[in-house]
């Protein structure tokens, strides 16, 4: 059985939205902080005592804005599979894995 690797996974129909979101976040992470740095250096903070420091802070701010935007958009996606709850009164909803440690039931 052959596994698909690399970009071919992102080009599949079910992954195109994820690939588009990842590509736009990557592009924004590359361009916005650099653009903000130079705009701050040459236009916004020319009269400050240390314009490099202020421009660097502006670039860091925009990098954090891109990160927060990506995380919020990732968490706002719909789940493909609905969450199933165990209604037996026991367990945490993870029926696939074996019980280990304090959750393991002794059989001796």
PDB file of C-alpha atoms in Angstrom:
ATOM      1  CA  UNK A   1       0.000   0.000   0.000  1.00  0.00           C
ATOM      2  CA  UNK A   2       1.514   3.311  -1.005  1.00  0.00           C
ATOM      3  CA  UNK A   3       1.262   6.340   1.225  1.00  0.00           C
ATOM      4  CA  UNK A   4       0.837   9.803  -0.149  1.00  0.00           C
ATOM      5  CA  UNK A   5       3.360  12.303   1.130  1.00  0.00           C
ATOM      6  CA  UNK A   6       4.060  15.979   0.951  1.00  0.00           C
ATOM      7  CA  UNK A   7       1.995  18.340  -1.108  1.00  0.00           C
ATOM      8  CA  UNK A   8      -0.179  15.598  -2.572  1.00  0.00           C
ATOM      9  CA  UNK A   9      -1.984  15.326   0.782  1.00  0.00           C
ATOM     10  CA  UNK A  10      -2.807  19.027   0.747  1.00  0.00           C
ATOM     11  CA  UNK A  11      -4.118  18.861  -2.807  1.00  0.00           C
ATOM     12  CA  UNK A  12      -6.776  16.270  -2.017  1.00  0.00           C
ATOM     13  CA  UNK A  13     -10.360  17.508  -2.100  1.00  0.00           C
ATOM     14  CA  UNK A  14     -11.001  17.183   1.640  1.00  0.00           C
ATOM     15  CA  UNK A  15      -7.779  19.041   2.538  1.00  0.00           C
ATOM     16  CA  UNK A  16      -8.008  22.035   0.199  1.00  0.00           C
ATOM     17  CA  UNK A  17      -9.529  24.366   2.790  1.00  0.00           C
ATOM     18  CA  UNK A  18      -6.808  23.455   5.261  1.00  0.00           C
ATOM     19  CA  UNK A  19      -4.126  23.978   2.626  1.00  0.00           C
ATOM     20  CA  UNK A  20      -5.582  27.372   1.706  1.00  0.00           C
ATOM     21  CA  UNK A  21      -5.682  28.422   5.357  1.00  0.00           C
ATOM     22  CA  UNK A  22      -2.125  27.202   5.966  1.00  0.00           C
ATOM     23  CA  UNK A  23      -0.836  28.937   2.842  1.00  0.00           C
ATOM     24  CA  UNK A  24      -2.461  32.251   3.695  1.00  0.00           C
ATOM     25  CA  UNK A  25      -1.200  32.097   7.287  1.00  0.00           C
ATOM     26  CA  UNK A  26       2.310  31.306   6.057  1.00  0.00           C
ATOM     27  CA  UNK A  27       2.208  34.177   3.603  1.00  0.00           C
ATOM     28  CA  UNK A  28       0.885  36.550   6.254  1.00  0.00           C
ATOM     29  CA  UNK A  29       3.512  35.399   8.765  1.00  0.00           C
ATOM     30  CA  UNK A  30       6.239  36.097   6.237  1.00  0.00           C
ATOM     31  CA  UNK A  31       5.036  39.448   4.915  1.00  0.00           C
ATOM     32  CA  UNK A  32       3.122  41.292   7.651  1.00  0.00           C
ATOM     33  CA  UNK A  33       5.899  41.547  10.279  1.00  0.00           C
ATOM     34  CA  UNK A  34       8.489  42.611   7.688  1.00  0.00           C
ATOM     35  CA  UNK A  35       6.121  45.131   6.144  1.00  0.00           C
ATOM     36  CA  UNK A  36       5.162  46.458   9.587  1.00  0.00           C
ATOM     37  CA  UNK A  37       8.823  46.803  10.533  1.00  0.00           C
ATOM     38  CA  UNK A  38       9.717  48.921   7.510  1.00  0.00           C
ATOM     39  CA  UNK A  39       6.537  51.006   7.663  1.00  0.00           C
ATOM     40  CA  UNK A  40       7.225  51.672  11.330  1.00  0.00           C
ATOM     41  CA  UNK A  41      10.874  52.458  10.701  1.00  0.00           C
ATOM     42  CA  UNK A  42      10.390  54.869   7.809  1.00  0.00           C
ATOM     43  CA  UNK A  43       6.968  56.409   8.477  1.00  0.00           C
ATOM     44  CA  UNK A  44       5.597  55.894  11.987  1.00  0.00           C
ATOM     45  CA  UNK A  45       8.544  56.115  14.366  1.00  0.00           C
ATOM     46  CA  UNK A  46      10.941  58.495  12.609  1.00  0.00           C
ATOM     47  CA  UNK A  47      10.787  61.026  15.463  1.00  0.00           C
ATOM     48  CA  UNK A  48      11.335  58.522  18.272  1.00  0.00           C
ATOM     49  CA  UNK A  49      14.672  58.218  20.046  1.00  0.00           C
ATOM     50  CA  UNK A  50      15.170  54.586  18.966  1.00  0.00           C
ATOM     51  CA  UNK A  51      13.022  53.825  15.891  1.00  0.00           C
ATOM     52  CA  UNK A  52      14.534  50.337  15.426  1.00  0.00           C
ATOM     53  CA  UNK A  53      13.235  49.234  18.812  1.00  0.00           C
ATOM     54  CA  UNK A  54       9.741  50.577  18.169  1.00  0.00           C
ATOM     55  CA  UNK A  55       9.643  49.053  14.682  1.00  0.00           C
ATOM     56  CA  UNK A  56      10.783  45.697  16.028  1.00  0.00           C
ATOM     57  CA  UNK A  57       8.055  45.816  18.638  1.00  0.00           C
ATOM     58  CA  UNK A  58       5.507  46.546  15.929  1.00  0.00           C
ATOM     59  CA  UNK A  59       6.773  43.573  13.899  1.00  0.00           C
ATOM     60  CA  UNK A  60       6.497  41.290  16.945  1.00  0.00           C
ATOM     61  CA  UNK A  61       2.972  42.567  17.541  1.00  0.00           C
ATOM     62  CA  UNK A  62       1.925  41.722  13.984  1.00  0.00           C
ATOM     63  CA  UNK A  63       3.549  38.277  14.211  1.00  0.00           C
ATOM     64  CA  UNK A  64       1.456  37.591  17.309  1.00  0.00           C
ATOM     65  CA  UNK A  65      -1.668  38.873  15.538  1.00  0.00           C
ATOM     66  CA  UNK A  66      -1.084  36.365  12.727  1.00  0.00           C
ATOM     67  CA  UNK A  67      -0.532  33.518  15.202  1.00  0.00           C
ATOM     68  CA  UNK A  68      -3.664  34.341  17.189  1.00  0.00           C
ATOM     69  CA  UNK A  69      -5.696  34.648  14.002  1.00  0.00           C
ATOM     70  CA  UNK A  70      -4.520  31.253  12.780  1.00  0.00           C
ATOM     71  CA  UNK A  71      -5.242  29.559  16.110  1.00  0.00           C
ATOM     72  CA  UNK A  72      -8.716  31.106  16.354  1.00  0.00           C
ATOM     73  CA  UNK A  73      -9.541  30.087  12.790  1.00  0.00           C
ATOM     74  CA  UNK A  74      -8.262  26.549  13.424  1.00  0.00           C
ATOM     75  CA  UNK A  75     -10.404  26.138  16.529  1.00  0.00           C
ATOM     76  CA  UNK A  76     -13.483  27.536  14.788  1.00  0.00           C
ATOM     77  CA  UNK A  77     -13.480  24.797  12.140  1.00  0.00           C
ATOM     78  CA  UNK A  78     -16.236  22.218  12.237  1.00  0.00           C
ATOM     79  CA  UNK A  79     -15.348  18.676  13.231  1.00  0.00           C
ATOM     80  CA  UNK A  80     -15.664  16.038  10.539  1.00  0.00           C
ATOM     81  CA  UNK A  81     -16.853  13.398  12.984  1.00  0.00           C
ATOM     82  CA  UNK A  82     -19.398  14.131  15.706  1.00  0.00           C
ATOM     83  CA  UNK A  83     -18.218  13.497  19.233  1.00  0.00           C
ATOM     84  CA  UNK A  84     -19.635  10.302  20.734  1.00  0.00           C
ATOM     85  CA  UNK A  85     -20.304  10.046  24.456  1.00  0.00           C
ATOM     86  CA  UNK A  86     -20.262   6.881  26.510  1.00  0.00           C
ATOM     87  CA  UNK A  87     -23.496   6.575  28.447  1.00  0.00           C
ATOM     88  CA  UNK A  88     -22.501   3.608  30.576  1.00  0.00           C
ATOM     89  CA  UNK A  89     -21.702   5.742  33.597  1.00  0.00           C
ATOM     90  CA  UNK A  90     -18.091   4.567  33.613  1.00  0.00           C
ATOM     91  CA  UNK A  91     -15.161   5.642  31.490  1.00  0.00           C
ATOM     92  CA  UNK A  92     -13.993   8.820  29.887  1.00  0.00           C
ATOM     93  CA  UNK A  93     -15.191   8.212  26.332  1.00  0.00           C
ATOM     94  CA  UNK A  94     -11.950   6.583  25.161  1.00  0.00           C
ATOM     95  CA  UNK A  95     -12.978   3.012  24.474  1.00  0.00           C
ATOM     96  CA  UNK A  96     -10.249   2.310  21.934  1.00  0.00           C
ATOM     97  CA  UNK A  97      -7.249   2.337  24.277  1.00  0.00           C
ATOM     98  CA  UNK A  98      -6.405  -0.061  27.084  1.00  0.00           C
ATOM     99  CA  UNK A  99      -6.705   1.054  30.705  1.00  0.00           C
ATOM    100  CA  UNK A 100      -3.333   1.668  32.320  1.00  0.00           C
ATOM    101  CA  UNK A 101      -2.069   2.949  35.638  1.00  0.00           C
ATOM    102  CA  UNK A 102      -4.711   4.022  38.132  1.00  0.00           C
ATOM    103  CA  UNK A 103      -7.510   3.317  35.610  1.00  0.00           C
ATOM    104  CA  UNK A 104      -6.521  -0.319  35.072  1.00  0.00           C
ATOM    105  CA  UNK A 105      -8.825  -2.911  36.636  1.00  0.00           C
ATOM    106  CA  UNK A 106      -7.117  -5.746  38.419  1.00  0.00           C
ATOM    107  CA  UNK A 107      -8.066  -9.241  37.366  1.00  0.00           C
ATOM    108  CA  UNK A 108      -6.238 -11.276  40.031  1.00  0.00           C
TER     109      UNK A 108
END
